[in-house]
């Protein structure tokens, strides 16, 4: 069970709450529409299925957005605790949770101070969220904390265009200027795979995917889909 979000210490023991609300009301409404189109027309729905295949036990989903993963969890999952800090996104996620085939609890909180107990999850899921969190290292250290030893981190993230210097320069320029302001704090030039390794996870397998698969590559096209284990 997640610790209630209004617990005085966010469930972590001592001190004031360490999570806060993220507010991107315009982006949340825009993303709610765009994400459904991307799922059906850009192949993202199939990537979500691959991301979640074979999961079992208790799962923590980070930055669940409008909850598009929920209906895709396999029945071997006993419970999903879905953390989402943005109020509009969270309302949409709660509606999706009702229709999911597995129990899903949508909980306010941020990646940097997860309101759940240590070593209490069999798996964690990050989908298109490490680009947006305020502190990637802190977020991954929190995921490491809440996973049981040997627990699995599944990730589907976009990041820097490796081996493409012009595109990666464009990405870095966008990240310094308009992109995070327009797209809910998103950054295009982060390096999710190295961040995951740097946080002490052992990457078991991954593949790089372009989204959309056809047409010119865009600053957010460079995705990595894979899994890692907590040692
Ligand atoms: C691009 S959306 C992705 C939503 C969803 N994971 C999906 O696959 O469609 C990024 C999400 O990360 C959430 N987010 C932003 N900052 C966060 C933080 N510090 N902790 C947790 N989630 C955060 C946003 O509210 C938003 O729901």
PDB file of C-alpha atoms and ligand atoms in Angstrom:
ATOM      1  CA  UNK A   1       0.000   0.000   0.000  1.00  0.00           C
ATOM      2  CA  UNK A   2       1.338   3.464  -0.775  1.00  0.00           C
ATOM      3  CA  UNK A   3       1.764   5.796   2.138  1.00  0.00           C
ATOM      4  CA  UNK A   4      -0.956   8.485   1.853  1.00  0.00           C
ATOM      5  CA  UNK A   5       0.352  11.545   0.087  1.00  0.00           C
ATOM      6  CA  UNK A   6      -0.650  13.734   3.002  1.00  0.00           C
ATOM      7  CA  UNK A   7       1.539  11.798   5.413  1.00  0.00           C
ATOM      8  CA  UNK A   8       3.586  14.398   7.276  1.00  0.00           C
ATOM      9  CA  UNK A   9       6.867  13.148   5.902  1.00  0.00           C
ATOM     10  CA  UNK A  10       5.707  11.666   2.590  1.00  0.00           C
ATOM     11  CA  UNK A  11       6.161   8.263   4.220  1.00  0.00           C
ATOM     12  CA  UNK A  12       9.911   8.483   4.385  1.00  0.00           C
ATOM     13  CA  UNK A  13      10.495   9.030   8.056  1.00  0.00           C
ATOM     14  CA  UNK A  14      11.124  12.441   9.615  1.00  0.00           C
ATOM     15  CA  UNK A  15      11.029  15.986   8.325  1.00  0.00           C
ATOM     16  CA  UNK A  16       8.595  17.964   6.218  1.00  0.00           C
ATOM     17  CA  UNK A  17       7.045  16.664   2.956  1.00  0.00           C
ATOM     18  CA  UNK A  18       9.692  16.412   0.255  1.00  0.00           C
ATOM     19  CA  UNK A  19       7.419  16.243  -2.759  1.00  0.00           C
ATOM     20  CA  UNK A  20       5.527  19.007  -4.442  1.00  0.00           C
ATOM     21  CA  UNK A  21       2.960  19.424  -7.146  1.00  0.00           C
ATOM     22  CA  UNK A  22       4.024  19.807 -10.751  1.00  0.00           C
ATOM     23  CA  UNK A  23       1.632  22.048 -12.695  1.00  0.00           C
ATOM     24  CA  UNK A  24       1.518  22.059 -16.474  1.00  0.00           C
ATOM     25  CA  UNK A  25      -2.199  22.535 -17.173  1.00  0.00           C
ATOM     26  CA  UNK A  26      -1.872  23.471 -20.858  1.00  0.00           C
ATOM     27  CA  UNK A  27       0.681  20.796 -21.614  1.00  0.00           C
ATOM     28  CA  UNK A  28      -1.410  18.214 -19.751  1.00  0.00           C
ATOM     29  CA  UNK A  29      -4.383  18.897 -22.032  1.00  0.00           C
ATOM     30  CA  UNK A  30      -2.217  18.923 -25.149  1.00  0.00           C
ATOM     31  CA  UNK A  31      -0.463  15.682 -24.141  1.00  0.00           C
ATOM     32  CA  UNK A  32      -3.749  13.941 -23.371  1.00  0.00           C
ATOM     33  CA  UNK A  33      -4.686  14.313 -27.047  1.00  0.00           C
ATOM     34  CA  UNK A  34      -1.260  13.890 -28.628  1.00  0.00           C
ATOM     35  CA  UNK A  35      -0.430  10.744 -26.665  1.00  0.00           C
ATOM     36  CA  UNK A  36      -3.497   8.884 -27.954  1.00  0.00           C
ATOM     37  CA  UNK A  37      -2.603   9.773 -31.542  1.00  0.00           C
ATOM     38  CA  UNK A  38       1.023   8.711 -30.979  1.00  0.00           C
ATOM     39  CA  UNK A  39      -0.100   5.422 -29.476  1.00  0.00           C
ATOM     40  CA  UNK A  40      -2.168   4.488 -32.515  1.00  0.00           C
ATOM     41  CA  UNK A  41      -0.340   6.208 -35.382  1.00  0.00           C
ATOM     42  CA  UNK A  42       3.329   6.384 -34.344  1.00  0.00           C
ATOM     43  CA  UNK A  43       3.703   2.869 -32.919  1.00  0.00           C
ATOM     44  CA  UNK A  44       3.949   4.004 -29.289  1.00  0.00           C
ATOM     45  CA  UNK A  45       1.130   1.664 -28.214  1.00  0.00           C
ATOM     46  CA  UNK A  46       3.135  -1.329 -29.439  1.00  0.00           C
ATOM     47  CA  UNK A  47       6.198  -0.078 -27.592  1.00  0.00           C
ATOM     48  CA  UNK A  48       4.114   0.198 -24.422  1.00  0.00           C
ATOM     49  CA  UNK A  49       3.042  -3.440 -24.826  1.00  0.00           C
ATOM     50  CA  UNK A  50       6.667  -4.491 -25.193  1.00  0.00           C
ATOM     51  CA  UNK A  51       7.651  -2.373 -22.186  1.00  0.00           C
ATOM     52  CA  UNK A  52       5.133  -4.086 -19.896  1.00  0.00           C
ATOM     53  CA  UNK A  53       5.182  -7.671 -21.228  1.00  0.00           C
ATOM     54  CA  UNK A  54       5.934 -10.332 -18.613  1.00  0.00           C
ATOM     55  CA  UNK A  55       5.782  -8.056 -15.568  1.00  0.00           C
ATOM     56  CA  UNK A  56       4.442  -9.556 -12.347  1.00  0.00           C
ATOM     57  CA  UNK A  57       3.839  -8.673  -8.699  1.00  0.00           C
ATOM     58  CA  UNK A  58       3.718  -5.103  -7.348  1.00  0.00           C
ATOM     59  CA  UNK A  59       4.683  -2.429  -9.847  1.00  0.00           C
ATOM     60  CA  UNK A  60       5.443   1.255  -9.352  1.00  0.00           C
ATOM     61  CA  UNK A  61       4.823   3.441 -12.398  1.00  0.00           C
ATOM     62  CA  UNK A  62       6.570   6.796 -12.367  1.00  0.00           C
ATOM     63  CA  UNK A  63       4.915   9.880 -13.890  1.00  0.00           C
ATOM     64  CA  UNK A  64       1.980   7.907 -15.215  1.00  0.00           C
ATOM     65  CA  UNK A  65       0.530  10.895 -17.103  1.00  0.00           C
ATOM     66  CA  UNK A  66      -2.959  10.214 -18.395  1.00  0.00           C
ATOM     67  CA  UNK A  67      -2.600   6.508 -17.670  1.00  0.00           C
ATOM     68  CA  UNK A  68      -2.132   5.070 -21.140  1.00  0.00           C
ATOM     69  CA  UNK A  69      -0.118   2.131 -19.830  1.00  0.00           C
ATOM     70  CA  UNK A  70      -2.764   0.943 -17.382  1.00  0.00           C
ATOM     71  CA  UNK A  71      -4.909  -1.136 -19.749  1.00  0.00           C
ATOM     72  CA  UNK A  72      -1.787  -2.820 -21.087  1.00  0.00           C
ATOM     73  CA  UNK A  73      -0.470  -4.367 -17.852  1.00  0.00           C
ATOM     74  CA  UNK A  74      -0.515  -8.187 -17.918  1.00  0.00           C
ATOM     75  CA  UNK A  75      -2.761  -9.990 -15.417  1.00  0.00           C
ATOM     76  CA  UNK A  76       0.298 -11.350 -13.616  1.00  0.00           C
ATOM     77  CA  UNK A  77       0.670  -7.863 -12.095  1.00  0.00           C
ATOM     78  CA  UNK A  78      -1.017  -7.828  -8.685  1.00  0.00           C
ATOM     79  CA  UNK A  79      -1.076  -4.036  -8.168  1.00  0.00           C
ATOM     80  CA  UNK A  80       0.181  -0.867  -9.828  1.00  0.00           C
ATOM     81  CA  UNK A  81       0.965   2.215  -7.764  1.00  0.00           C
ATOM     82  CA  UNK A  82       1.018   5.041 -10.301  1.00  0.00           C
ATOM     83  CA  UNK A  83       2.757   8.230  -9.166  1.00  0.00           C
ATOM     84  CA  UNK A  84       1.630  11.415 -10.935  1.00  0.00           C
ATOM     85  CA  UNK A  85       2.260  14.960  -9.663  1.00  0.00           C
ATOM     86  CA  UNK A  86       0.289  16.987 -12.238  1.00  0.00           C
ATOM     87  CA  UNK A  87      -3.340  17.446 -11.114  1.00  0.00           C
ATOM     88  CA  UNK A  88      -5.036  17.334 -14.537  1.00  0.00           C
ATOM     89  CA  UNK A  89      -2.961  14.347 -15.655  1.00  0.00           C
ATOM     90  CA  UNK A  90      -3.774  12.639 -12.373  1.00  0.00           C
ATOM     91  CA  UNK A  91      -7.529  13.090 -12.882  1.00  0.00           C
ATOM     92  CA  UNK A  92      -7.277  11.526 -16.342  1.00  0.00           C
ATOM     93  CA  UNK A  93      -5.130   8.701 -14.951  1.00  0.00           C
ATOM     94  CA  UNK A  94      -7.707   7.991 -12.247  1.00  0.00           C
ATOM     95  CA  UNK A  95     -10.369   7.581 -14.959  1.00  0.00           C
ATOM     96  CA  UNK A  96      -8.143   5.151 -16.850  1.00  0.00           C
ATOM     97  CA  UNK A  97      -7.388   3.244 -13.644  1.00  0.00           C
ATOM     98  CA  UNK A  98     -11.047   2.322 -13.205  1.00  0.00           C
ATOM     99  CA  UNK A  99     -11.030   0.557 -16.551  1.00  0.00           C
ATOM    100  CA  UNK A 100      -7.694  -1.262 -16.157  1.00  0.00           C
ATOM    101  CA  UNK A 101      -7.628  -5.035 -15.937  1.00  0.00           C
ATOM    102  CA  UNK A 102      -5.378  -4.942 -12.837  1.00  0.00           C
ATOM    103  CA  UNK A 103      -5.720  -2.855  -9.647  1.00  0.00           C
ATOM    104  CA  UNK A 104      -4.209   0.596 -10.176  1.00  0.00           C
ATOM    105  CA  UNK A 105      -3.842   3.176  -7.409  1.00  0.00           C
ATOM    106  CA  UNK A 106      -3.081   6.684  -8.692  1.00  0.00           C
ATOM    107  CA  UNK A 107      -1.079   8.581  -6.088  1.00  0.00           C
ATOM    108  CA  UNK A 108       0.221  12.182  -5.984  1.00  0.00           C
ATOM    109  CA  UNK A 109       3.954  12.508  -5.572  1.00  0.00           C
ATOM    110  CA  UNK A 110       7.166  13.289  -7.381  1.00  0.00           C
ATOM    111  CA  UNK A 111       9.974  11.109  -8.611  1.00  0.00           C
ATOM    112  CA  UNK A 112      12.476  12.863  -6.382  1.00  0.00           C
ATOM    113  CA  UNK A 113      10.722  11.815  -3.150  1.00  0.00           C
ATOM    114  CA  UNK A 114       8.518   8.802  -3.820  1.00  0.00           C
ATOM    115  CA  UNK A 115       5.810   8.481  -1.139  1.00  0.00           C
ATOM    116  CA  UNK A 116       6.272   4.700  -0.785  1.00  0.00           C
ATOM    117  CA  UNK A 117       8.285   2.333   1.362  1.00  0.00           C
ATOM    118  CA  UNK A 118      11.764   1.085   0.537  1.00  0.00           C
ATOM    119  CA  UNK A 119      12.175  -2.306  -1.200  1.00  0.00           C
ATOM    120  CA  UNK A 120       8.412  -2.693  -1.552  1.00  0.00           C
ATOM    121  CA  UNK A 121       8.087  -3.216  -5.335  1.00  0.00           C
ATOM    122  CA  UNK A 122       8.956  -6.066  -7.686  1.00  0.00           C
ATOM    123  CA  UNK A 123       9.229  -3.750 -10.671  1.00  0.00           C
ATOM    124  CA  UNK A 124       9.188  -0.108 -11.680  1.00  0.00           C
ATOM    125  CA  UNK A 125       8.137   1.413 -14.992  1.00  0.00           C
ATOM    126  CA  UNK A 126       9.393   4.662 -16.538  1.00  0.00           C
ATOM    127  CA  UNK A 127       7.732   5.708 -19.770  1.00  0.00           C
ATOM    128  CA  UNK A 128       8.622   9.065 -21.304  1.00  0.00           C
ATOM    129  CA  UNK A 129       9.201  10.588 -17.889  1.00  0.00           C
ATOM    130  CA  UNK A 130      12.962  10.848 -17.183  1.00  0.00           C
ATOM    131  CA  UNK A 131      12.979  13.632 -19.799  1.00  0.00           C
ATOM    132  CA  UNK A 132      10.655  15.673 -17.588  1.00  0.00           C
ATOM    133  CA  UNK A 133      11.659  15.116 -13.966  1.00  0.00           C
ATOM    134  CA  UNK A 134      13.520  17.947 -12.245  1.00  0.00           C
ATOM    135  CA  UNK A 135      16.373  15.758 -10.985  1.00  0.00           C
ATOM    136  CA  UNK A 136      17.056  12.556 -12.944  1.00  0.00           C
ATOM    137  CA  UNK A 137      19.711  11.238 -10.560  1.00  0.00           C
ATOM    138  CA  UNK A 138      17.527  11.728  -7.547  1.00  0.00           C
ATOM    139  CA  UNK A 139      14.592  10.081  -9.372  1.00  0.00           C
ATOM    140  CA  UNK A 140      16.657   7.006 -10.252  1.00  0.00           C
ATOM    141  CA  UNK A 141      18.069   6.784  -6.765  1.00  0.00           C
ATOM    142  CA  UNK A 142      14.486   6.783  -5.484  1.00  0.00           C
ATOM    143  CA  UNK A 143      13.542   3.998  -7.899  1.00  0.00           C
ATOM    144  CA  UNK A 144      16.547   2.036  -6.672  1.00  0.00           C
ATOM    145  CA  UNK A 145      15.361   2.557  -3.101  1.00  0.00           C
ATOM    146  CA  UNK A 146      11.796   1.372  -3.629  1.00  0.00           C
ATOM    147  CA  UNK A 147      12.648  -1.721  -5.697  1.00  0.00           C
ATOM    148  CA  UNK A 148      13.403  -4.940  -3.876  1.00  0.00           C
ATOM    149  CA  UNK A 149      16.901  -6.384  -4.444  1.00  0.00           C
ATOM    150  CA  UNK A 150      16.799  -8.013  -7.883  1.00  0.00           C
ATOM    151  CA  UNK A 151      13.730  -5.956  -8.820  1.00  0.00           C
ATOM    152  CA  UNK A 152      13.351  -4.855 -12.410  1.00  0.00           C
ATOM    153  CA  UNK A 153      13.268  -1.387 -13.950  1.00  0.00           C
ATOM    154  CA  UNK A 154      11.514  -1.225 -17.325  1.00  0.00           C
ATOM    155  CA  UNK A 155      12.164   1.915 -19.335  1.00  0.00           C
ATOM    156  CA  UNK A 156      10.918   3.534 -22.519  1.00  0.00           C
ATOM    157  CA  UNK A 157      12.536   6.933 -22.750  1.00  0.00           C
ATOM    158  CA  UNK A 158      13.652   9.405 -25.373  1.00  0.00           C
ATOM    159  CA  UNK A 159      17.010  11.146 -25.286  1.00  0.00           C
ATOM    160  CA  UNK A 160      20.031  12.494 -27.067  1.00  0.00           C
ATOM    161  CA  UNK A 161      20.630  11.505 -30.702  1.00  0.00           C
ATOM    162  CA  UNK A 162      23.843   9.541 -30.195  1.00  0.00           C
ATOM    163  CA  UNK A 163      26.299   9.645 -33.098  1.00  0.00           C
ATOM    164  CA  UNK A 164      24.403  12.564 -34.709  1.00  0.00           C
ATOM    165  CA  UNK A 165      26.326  15.728 -33.749  1.00  0.00           C
ATOM    166  CA  UNK A 166      24.096  18.193 -35.600  1.00  0.00           C
ATOM    167  CA  UNK A 167      20.882  16.815 -34.164  1.00  0.00           C
ATOM    168  CA  UNK A 168      22.325  16.582 -30.650  1.00  0.00           C
ATOM    169  CA  UNK A 169      23.489  20.222 -30.864  1.00  0.00           C
ATOM    170  CA  UNK A 170      19.964  21.206 -31.899  1.00  0.00           C
ATOM    171  CA  UNK A 171      18.593  19.191 -28.979  1.00  0.00           C
ATOM    172  CA  UNK A 172      20.891  20.904 -26.488  1.00  0.00           C
ATOM    173  CA  UNK A 173      19.912  24.313 -27.873  1.00  0.00           C
ATOM    174  CA  UNK A 174      16.223  23.497 -27.550  1.00  0.00           C
ATOM    175  CA  UNK A 175      16.716  22.274 -23.998  1.00  0.00           C
ATOM    176  CA  UNK A 176      18.352  25.558 -23.018  1.00  0.00           C
ATOM    177  CA  UNK A 177      15.555  27.638 -24.525  1.00  0.00           C
ATOM    178  CA  UNK A 178      11.986  26.889 -25.541  1.00  0.00           C
ATOM    179  CA  UNK A 179      11.466  23.116 -25.294  1.00  0.00           C
ATOM    180  CA  UNK A 180      11.022  22.610 -21.563  1.00  0.00           C
ATOM    181  CA  UNK A 181       8.714  25.648 -21.383  1.00  0.00           C
ATOM    182  CA  UNK A 182       6.527  24.435 -24.212  1.00  0.00           C
ATOM    183  CA  UNK A 183       6.415  20.756 -23.290  1.00  0.00           C
ATOM    184  CA  UNK A 184       5.878  20.428 -19.579  1.00  0.00           C
ATOM    185  CA  UNK A 185       9.528  20.459 -18.514  1.00  0.00           C
ATOM    186  CA  UNK A 186      10.611  17.921 -21.164  1.00  0.00           C
ATOM    187  CA  UNK A 187      14.264  17.834 -22.284  1.00  0.00           C
ATOM    188  CA  UNK A 188      15.421  16.234 -25.521  1.00  0.00           C
ATOM    189  CA  UNK A 189      19.165  15.760 -24.893  1.00  0.00           C
ATOM    190  CA  UNK A 190      19.236  13.672 -21.729  1.00  0.00           C
ATOM    191  CA  UNK A 191      20.969  10.293 -21.747  1.00  0.00           C
ATOM    192  CA  UNK A 192      18.589   7.878 -19.995  1.00  0.00           C
ATOM    193  CA  UNK A 193      20.681   4.749 -20.514  1.00  0.00           C
ATOM    194  CA  UNK A 194      23.824   6.194 -18.938  1.00  0.00           C
ATOM    195  CA  UNK A 195      21.784   7.738 -16.143  1.00  0.00           C
ATOM    196  CA  UNK A 196      20.208   4.349 -15.380  1.00  0.00           C
ATOM    197  CA  UNK A 197      23.621   2.660 -15.339  1.00  0.00           C
ATOM    198  CA  UNK A 198      25.047   5.492 -13.255  1.00  0.00           C
ATOM    199  CA  UNK A 199      22.344   4.933 -10.637  1.00  0.00           C
ATOM    200  CA  UNK A 200      23.622   1.389 -10.025  1.00  0.00           C
ATOM    201  CA  UNK A 201      21.202  -0.584 -12.220  1.00  0.00           C
ATOM    202  CA  UNK A 202      22.499  -3.397 -14.384  1.00  0.00           C
ATOM    203  CA  UNK A 203      21.000  -3.002 -17.845  1.00  0.00           C
ATOM    204  CA  UNK A 204      19.847  -6.429 -19.008  1.00  0.00           C
ATOM    205  CA  UNK A 205      18.792  -5.495 -22.515  1.00  0.00           C
ATOM    206  CA  UNK A 206      17.621  -2.605 -24.626  1.00  0.00           C
ATOM    207  CA  UNK A 207      16.903  -1.557 -28.161  1.00  0.00           C
ATOM    208  CA  UNK A 208      16.849   1.832 -29.774  1.00  0.00           C
ATOM    209  CA  UNK A 209      13.671   2.873 -31.554  1.00  0.00           C
ATOM    210  CA  UNK A 210      12.759   5.885 -33.647  1.00  0.00           C
ATOM    211  CA  UNK A 211       9.375   7.499 -33.012  1.00  0.00           C
ATOM    212  CA  UNK A 212       7.826   7.882 -35.473  1.00  0.00           C
ATOM    213  CA  UNK A 213       9.571   5.002 -37.224  1.00  0.00           C
ATOM    214  CA  UNK A 214       9.243   6.624 -40.648  1.00  0.00           C
ATOM    215  CA  UNK A 215       9.746  10.166 -41.877  1.00  0.00           C
ATOM    216  CA  UNK A 216      12.322  12.722 -40.785  1.00  0.00           C
ATOM    217  CA  UNK A 217      13.781  12.325 -37.286  1.00  0.00           C
ATOM    218  CA  UNK A 218      12.604  14.975 -34.831  1.00  0.00           C
ATOM    219  CA  UNK A 219      14.348  16.159 -31.625  1.00  0.00           C
ATOM    220  CA  UNK A 220      12.270  13.745 -29.515  1.00  0.00           C
ATOM    221  CA  UNK A 221      12.498  10.775 -31.896  1.00  0.00           C
ATOM    222  CA  UNK A 222      15.418   8.935 -30.275  1.00  0.00           C
ATOM    223  CA  UNK A 223      13.959   6.380 -27.885  1.00  0.00           C
ATOM    224  CA  UNK A 224      15.423   3.527 -25.911  1.00  0.00           C
ATOM    225  CA  UNK A 225      13.285   0.607 -24.719  1.00  0.00           C
ATOM    226  CA  UNK A 226      14.669  -1.916 -22.278  1.00  0.00           C
ATOM    227  CA  UNK A 227      15.042  -3.318 -18.794  1.00  0.00           C
ATOM    228  CA  UNK A 228      17.544  -3.177 -15.942  1.00  0.00           C
ATOM    229  CA  UNK A 229      17.943  -4.879 -12.582  1.00  0.00           C
ATOM    230  CA  UNK A 230      18.587  -3.514  -9.152  1.00  0.00           C
ATOM    231  CA  UNK A 231      21.571  -5.347  -7.721  1.00  0.00           C
TER     232      UNK A 231
HETATM  233  C1  LIG B   1       5.447  13.138 -21.365  1.00  0.00           C
HETATM  234  S1  LIG B   1       4.490  12.755 -19.954  1.00  0.00           S
HETATM  235  C2  LIG B   1       4.505  10.975 -19.999  1.00  0.00           C
HETATM  236  C3  LIG B   1       3.324  10.364 -19.325  1.00  0.00           C
HETATM  237  C4  LIG B   1       3.254   8.851 -19.303  1.00  0.00           C
HETATM  238  N1  LIG B   1       4.347   8.259 -18.550  1.00  0.00           N
HETATM  239  C5  LIG B   1       3.181   8.224 -20.649  1.00  0.00           C
HETATM  240  O1  LIG B   1       3.889   7.243 -20.885  1.00  0.00           O
HETATM  241  O2  LIG B   1       2.392   8.694 -21.499  1.00  0.00           O
HETATM  242  C6  LIG B   1       5.618  13.113 -18.600  1.00  0.00           C
HETATM  243  C7  LIG B   1       4.977  12.890 -17.265  1.00  0.00           C
HETATM  244  O3  LIG B   1       5.945  13.057 -16.232  1.00  0.00           O
HETATM  245  C8  LIG B   1       5.321  13.729 -15.165  1.00  0.00           C
HETATM  246  N2  LIG B   1       6.336  14.387 -14.316  1.00  0.00           N
HETATM  247  C9  LIG B   1       6.930  15.584 -14.494  1.00  0.00           C
HETATM  248  N3  LIG B   1       7.778  15.853 -13.482  1.00  0.00           N
HETATM  249  C10 LIG B   1       7.701  14.799 -12.657  1.00  0.00           C
HETATM  250  C11 LIG B   1       8.332  14.487 -11.412  1.00  0.00           C
HETATM  251  N4  LIG B   1       9.216  15.308 -10.851  1.00  0.00           N
HETATM  252  N5  LIG B   1       8.004  13.321 -10.810  1.00  0.00           N
HETATM  253  C12 LIG B   1       7.132  12.466 -11.392  1.00  0.00           C
HETATM  254  N6  LIG B   1       6.515  12.707 -12.556  1.00  0.00           N
HETATM  255  C13 LIG B   1       6.795  13.860 -13.184  1.00  0.00           C
HETATM  256  C14 LIG B   1       4.392  14.699 -15.833  1.00  0.00           C
HETATM  257  O4  LIG B   1       3.410  15.226 -14.962  1.00  0.00           O
HETATM  258  C15 LIG B   1       3.835  13.850 -16.960  1.00  0.00           C
HETATM  259  O5  LIG B   1       2.721  13.136 -16.541  1.00  0.00           O
END
